[in-house]
Amino acid sequence: MKIEPLKEGQSSNGIICKSFLISAYTSIEELMDTYRQLLGQNKGSSVLLTLDDLGQAEYTCSHSTMTHNLDETENYDLSMVDPVAFEDGEHIGYLSTPSEFFIRKNNFDKLVKGVAYSSVLQKDLSLDDEELERLVDANTNPYAWIDEYVIAKIVPVEKSYEAICAFPNGYFSCDLNPFENYVLAKRLYDKYGYELFGIGASLLGFIKNEKLQEKEYGALVADLSELYHRPEAEIEKIINHKHNLLFLKYTEQLE
């Protein structure tokens, strides 16, 4: 496995927090070991990995950022921002340095305040038979679904779901938007202890550090049944008891 600091040009998004490019990993276990190592080395921060289809995920992230004006700098004190973010004394118009992360976080926080979990359910995400099989496969063999290149973002936030602001995804109208992804991730953390560790073009990745209890399992199945409009007996196939990871789709379609 290879891990190196992310450099300008290796990502189509601004590097607004410390980031690493991971490649040549050979298993999901190896990738998750790296995730845990990065968490241990960066106390007080969260780690967010990119998952499926990195190019598409970065593309939709850029559009989500622009659509919701998450890089808006008006009314912010920019006196402490890294000089490289300016040209001829003027801010370049988008966030590109870790010194500007506070702007993205604050802009995101303002917009997520009014979003309730009912908004997640109103998107009417569904799983047809083929998609159900794909989601079961993603949970059974996640290594096959994650891009060969993974960006690990060290996000200076305490709660894992807050890290979505560093890679806001969910652009198309039938998908969960970045704020609905936040609300869904927060619900899974609050109710079941699932930490958000990754987001891709279609998938959200969660990790639970303790075994899912029987009562939690039943409630989780019921929640996912309501989310995806599938019977609980079918939803049970998604939850893989061989590992502590959970992958969910947040898009209309899972390709």
CSV table of C-alpha atoms in Angstrom, one decimal:
chain,number,residue,atom,x,y,z
A,1,MET,CA,0.0,0.0,0.0
A,2,LYS,CA,1.1,3.5,-0.7
A,3,ILE,CA,0.1,6.6,1.2
A,4,GLU,CA,1.4,10.1,0.5
A,5,PRO,CA,0.3,13.7,1.2
A,6,LEU,CA,-2.2,14.9,-1.3
A,7,LYS,CA,-0.7,17.4,-3.7
A,8,GLU,CA,-2.3,20.2,-5.8
A,9,GLY,CA,-3.4,18.6,-9.1
A,10,GLN,CA,-4.2,15.2,-7.6
A,11,SER,CA,-7.7,16.4,-6.7
A,12,SER,CA,-10.2,18.5,-8.5
A,13,ASN,CA,-11.3,20.0,-5.2
A,14,GLY,CA,-9.5,22.5,-3.1
A,15,ILE,CA,-7.4,21.0,-0.3
A,16,ILE,CA,-9.1,22.6,2.7
A,17,CYS,CA,-7.8,20.1,5.3
A,18,LYS,CA,-4.8,17.9,5.6
A,19,SER,CA,-5.3,15.0,3.1
A,20,PHE,CA,-3.5,11.9,1.9
A,21,LEU,CA,-3.7,9.9,-1.3
A,22,ILE,CA,-3.9,6.1,-0.7
A,23,SER,CA,-3.2,3.6,-3.5
A,24,ALA,CA,-2.1,0.0,-4.0
A,25,TYR,CA,-4.0,-1.3,-1.0
A,26,THR,CA,-4.9,-4.9,-1.3
A,27,SER,CA,-7.9,-5.4,1.0
A,28,ILE,CA,-10.6,-3.6,2.8
A,29,GLU,CA,-8.9,-4.6,6.1
A,30,GLU,CA,-5.7,-2.9,5.0
A,31,LEU,CA,-7.6,0.3,4.1
A,32,MET,CA,-9.4,0.3,7.4
A,33,ASP,CA,-6.2,-0.3,9.3
A,34,THR,CA,-4.9,2.9,7.7
A,35,TYR,CA,-8.1,4.7,8.6
A,36,ARG,CA,-7.6,3.8,12.2
A,37,GLN,CA,-4.0,4.7,12.2
A,38,LEU,CA,-4.8,8.2,10.8
A,39,LEU,CA,-7.5,8.6,13.5
A,40,GLY,CA,-4.9,7.7,16.2
A,41,GLN,CA,-2.4,10.1,14.8
A,42,ASN,CA,-4.9,13.0,14.6
A,43,LYS,CA,-6.6,13.2,17.9
A,44,GLY,CA,-9.6,15.6,18.0
A,45,SER,CA,-10.2,15.3,14.3
A,46,SER,CA,-12.2,12.9,12.1
A,47,VAL,CA,-11.0,11.0,9.1
A,48,LEU,CA,-13.1,10.8,6.0
A,49,LEU,CA,-12.2,8.4,3.1
A,50,THR,CA,-13.5,8.7,-0.4
A,51,LEU,CA,-15.2,5.5,-1.6
A,52,ASP,CA,-16.6,4.5,-5.0
A,53,ASP,CA,-15.9,6.3,-8.3
A,54,LEU,CA,-13.5,9.0,-7.0
A,55,GLY,CA,-13.7,11.1,-10.2
A,56,GLN,CA,-17.5,11.2,-10.2
A,57,ALA,CA,-17.6,11.9,-6.4
A,58,GLU,CA,-15.2,14.8,-6.8
A,59,TYR,CA,-17.2,16.2,-9.7
A,60,THR,CA,-20.5,16.1,-7.9
A,61,CYS,CA,-18.8,17.5,-4.8
A,62,SER,CA,-17.7,20.5,-6.8
A,63,HIS,CA,-21.2,21.1,-8.0
A,64,SER,CA,-22.7,20.7,-4.6
A,65,THR,CA,-20.3,23.2,-3.2
A,66,MET,CA,-21.1,25.7,-5.8
A,67,THR,CA,-24.9,25.1,-5.7
A,68,HIS,CA,-25.1,25.7,-2.0
A,69,ASN,CA,-22.5,28.5,-2.0
A,70,LEU,CA,-20.4,26.7,0.6
A,71,ASP,CA,-17.3,28.6,-0.4
A,72,GLU,CA,-18.8,32.0,0.0
A,73,THR,CA,-16.3,34.3,1.8
A,74,GLU,CA,-18.4,37.5,2.1
A,75,ASN,CA,-18.6,38.9,5.7
A,76,TYR,CA,-15.7,36.7,6.8
A,77,ASP,CA,-12.5,38.1,8.3
A,78,LEU,CA,-9.8,36.8,5.9
A,79,SER,CA,-6.9,38.4,7.6
A,80,MET,CA,-5.5,35.1,8.9
A,81,VAL,CA,-6.1,33.2,5.6
A,82,ASP,CA,-3.0,31.8,3.8
A,83,PRO,CA,-1.7,34.4,1.3
A,84,VAL,CA,-1.8,31.8,-1.5
A,85,ALA,CA,-5.6,32.1,-1.5
A,86,PHE,CA,-5.3,35.6,-2.9
A,87,GLU,CA,-4.3,37.0,-6.3
A,88,ASP,CA,-3.5,40.7,-6.6
A,89,GLY,CA,-4.9,41.2,-3.1
A,90,GLU,CA,-8.2,39.6,-3.9
A,91,HIS,CA,-9.5,36.3,-2.7
A,92,ILE,CA,-9.5,33.8,-5.6
A,93,GLY,CA,-13.2,33.0,-5.0
A,94,TYR,CA,-13.1,29.4,-3.8
A,95,LEU,CA,-11.6,27.7,-0.8
A,96,SER,CA,-8.2,26.1,-1.4
A,97,THR,CA,-6.2,26.0,1.8
A,98,PRO,CA,-6.7,24.5,5.3
A,99,SER,CA,-6.7,28.0,6.7
A,100,GLU,CA,-10.1,28.5,5.1
A,101,PHE,CA,-11.8,25.4,6.5
A,102,PHE,CA,-13.6,27.5,9.1
A,103,ILE,CA,-15.5,29.2,6.3
A,104,ARG,CA,-16.7,26.0,4.8
A,105,LYS,CA,-17.7,24.6,8.2
A,106,ASN,CA,-19.6,27.7,9.2
A,107,ASN,CA,-21.4,28.0,5.8
A,108,PHE,CA,-22.4,24.3,6.0
A,109,ASP,CA,-23.6,24.5,9.6
A,110,LYS,CA,-25.9,27.4,8.8
A,111,LEU,CA,-27.6,25.4,6.1
A,112,VAL,CA,-27.9,22.1,7.9
A,113,LYS,CA,-29.7,23.6,10.9
A,114,GLY,CA,-33.2,23.5,9.4
A,115,VAL,CA,-32.9,20.0,7.9
A,116,ALA,CA,-34.9,17.2,9.7
A,117,TYR,CA,-34.8,13.4,9.2
A,118,SER,CA,-38.2,13.6,7.6
A,119,SER,CA,-36.5,15.4,4.7
A,120,VAL,CA,-34.4,12.2,4.2
A,121,LEU,CA,-37.5,10.0,4.1
A,122,GLN,CA,-39.3,12.4,1.7
A,123,LYS,CA,-36.6,11.7,-1.0
A,124,ASP,CA,-38.3,8.3,-1.4
A,125,LEU,CA,-35.0,6.4,-2.0
A,126,SER,CA,-35.8,2.9,-3.2
A,127,LEU,CA,-34.0,-0.3,-4.1
A,128,ASP,CA,-35.1,-2.4,-7.0
A,129,ASP,CA,-34.1,-6.1,-7.0
A,130,GLU,CA,-30.8,-5.4,-8.9
A,131,GLU,CA,-29.8,-2.6,-6.7
A,132,LEU,CA,-30.6,-4.6,-3.6
A,133,GLU,CA,-28.2,-7.2,-4.9
A,134,ARG,CA,-25.6,-4.6,-5.6
A,135,LEU,CA,-25.9,-3.1,-2.1
A,136,VAL,CA,-25.7,-6.6,-0.5
A,137,ASP,CA,-22.5,-7.1,-2.6
A,138,ALA,CA,-21.1,-3.8,-1.5
A,139,ASN,CA,-21.5,-4.9,2.1
A,140,THR,CA,-20.2,-8.4,1.5
A,141,ASN,CA,-17.2,-7.4,-0.7
A,142,PRO,CA,-16.6,-3.6,-0.2
A,143,TYR,CA,-13.0,-3.9,-1.6
A,144,ALA,CA,-14.5,-4.4,-5.1
A,145,TRP,CA,-16.6,-1.2,-4.8
A,146,ILE,CA,-14.0,1.3,-3.5
A,147,ASP,CA,-11.9,3.2,-6.1
A,148,GLU,CA,-8.3,2.1,-6.6
A,149,TYR,CA,-7.4,5.7,-5.4
A,150,VAL,CA,-8.7,6.8,-2.1
A,151,ILE,CA,-8.3,10.3,-0.6
A,152,ALA,CA,-8.2,10.4,3.2
A,153,LYS,CA,-9.2,13.8,4.6
A,154,ILE,CA,-8.2,14.7,8.1
A,155,VAL,CA,-11.1,17.0,9.1
A,156,PRO,CA,-10.8,19.2,12.2
A,157,VAL,CA,-14.2,18.2,13.6
A,158,GLU,CA,-15.1,16.1,16.6
A,159,LYS,CA,-18.1,14.2,15.3
A,160,SER,CA,-17.7,11.9,12.2
A,161,TYR,CA,-20.9,13.2,10.5
A,162,GLU,CA,-19.6,16.7,10.7
A,163,ALA,CA,-16.8,15.7,8.3
A,164,ILE,CA,-19.3,15.7,5.4
A,165,CYS,CA,-18.7,19.5,5.0
A,166,ALA,CA,-15.1,18.7,3.8
A,167,PHE,CA,-16.5,16.5,0.9
A,168,PRO,CA,-20.2,17.6,0.5
A,169,ASN,CA,-21.8,15.2,-1.9
A,170,GLY,CA,-25.3,14.6,-3.1
A,171,TYR,CA,-25.9,16.8,-6.1
A,172,PHE,CA,-28.8,15.5,-8.2
A,173,SER,CA,-32.4,16.3,-7.1
A,174,CYS,CA,-33.4,12.7,-6.5
A,175,ASP,CA,-30.3,12.0,-4.3
A,176,LEU,CA,-29.9,12.9,-0.6
A,177,ASN,CA,-28.2,16.3,-0.6
A,178,PRO,CA,-25.1,17.0,1.6
A,179,PHE,CA,-27.3,18.2,4.5
A,180,GLU,CA,-29.6,15.1,4.3
A,181,ASN,CA,-26.5,12.9,4.3
A,182,TYR,CA,-25.4,14.7,7.4
A,183,VAL,CA,-28.8,14.1,9.1
A,184,LEU,CA,-28.8,10.4,8.1
A,185,ALA,CA,-25.2,10.0,9.4
A,186,LYS,CA,-26.0,11.7,12.6
A,187,ARG,CA,-29.1,9.5,13.2
A,188,LEU,CA,-27.0,6.4,12.7
A,189,TYR,CA,-24.4,7.7,15.1
A,190,ASP,CA,-26.9,8.8,17.8
A,191,LYS,CA,-29.0,5.6,17.6
A,192,TYR,CA,-26.5,2.9,16.9
A,193,GLY,CA,-23.0,4.3,17.3
A,194,TYR,CA,-22.1,4.1,13.7
A,195,GLU,CA,-19.3,6.5,12.7
A,196,LEU,CA,-19.3,7.9,9.2
A,197,PHE,CA,-15.9,7.0,7.7
A,198,GLY,CA,-16.4,7.4,4.0
A,199,ILE,CA,-18.5,8.9,1.1
A,200,GLY,CA,-18.3,8.2,-2.6
A,201,ALA,CA,-20.3,8.9,-5.7
A,202,SER,CA,-23.2,6.6,-4.5
A,203,LEU,CA,-22.2,5.1,-1.1
A,204,LEU,CA,-21.9,6.2,2.5
A,205,GLY,CA,-19.6,4.1,4.6
A,206,PHE,CA,-20.1,3.5,8.4
A,207,ILE,CA,-18.1,1.7,11.0
A,208,LYS,CA,-19.2,0.5,14.5
A,209,ASN,CA,-16.6,-0.1,17.1
A,210,GLU,CA,-18.8,-2.3,19.2
A,211,LYS,CA,-21.0,-5.3,18.3
A,212,LEU,CA,-24.5,-4.4,17.1
A,213,GLN,CA,-26.9,-5.5,19.9
A,214,GLU,CA,-30.0,-7.4,19.1
A,215,LYS,CA,-32.3,-4.5,20.0
A,216,GLU,CA,-30.2,-2.2,17.9
A,217,TYR,CA,-30.2,-4.7,15.0
A,218,GLY,CA,-34.0,-4.8,14.9
A,219,ALA,CA,-34.3,-1.0,15.0
A,220,LEU,CA,-31.7,-0.5,12.3
A,221,VAL,CA,-33.5,-3.0,10.0
A,222,ALA,CA,-36.7,-1.1,10.6
A,223,ASP,CA,-35.0,2.2,9.8
A,224,LEU,CA,-33.5,1.0,6.6
A,225,SER,CA,-36.7,-0.7,5.5
A,226,GLU,CA,-38.4,2.7,5.9
A,227,LEU,CA,-35.6,4.5,4.1
A,228,TYR,CA,-35.5,2.1,1.1
A,229,HIS,CA,-39.1,0.9,0.9
A,230,ARG,CA,-38.2,-2.8,1.1
A,231,PRO,CA,-39.4,-5.5,3.5
A,232,GLU,CA,-37.3,-6.0,6.6
A,233,ALA,CA,-36.5,-9.6,5.6
A,234,GLU,CA,-34.8,-8.3,2.5
A,235,ILE,CA,-33.1,-5.4,4.3
A,236,GLU,CA,-31.5,-7.9,6.7
A,237,LYS,CA,-29.4,-9.2,3.7
A,238,ILE,CA,-27.6,-5.8,3.6
A,239,ILE,CA,-26.2,-6.1,7.2
A,240,ASN,CA,-23.0,-8.2,7.1
A,241,HIS,CA,-22.3,-9.7,10.5
A,242,LYS,CA,-18.8,-10.8,9.4
A,243,HIS,CA,-17.5,-7.2,9.8
A,244,ASN,CA,-18.4,-4.0,11.6
A,245,LEU,CA,-18.9,-2.0,8.4
A,246,LEU,CA,-22.1,-0.8,6.8
A,247,PHE,CA,-22.5,0.7,3.3
A,248,LEU,CA,-25.6,2.5,2.3
A,249,LYS,CA,-26.6,4.2,-0.9
A,250,TYR,CA,-27.7,7.9,-0.9
A,251,THR,CA,-28.3,8.2,-4.6
A,252,GLU,CA,-31.4,7.4,-6.7
A,253,GLN,CA,-29.5,4.7,-8.5
A,254,LEU,CA,-26.6,2.5,-7.4
A,255,GLU,CA,-24.6,1.5,-10.5
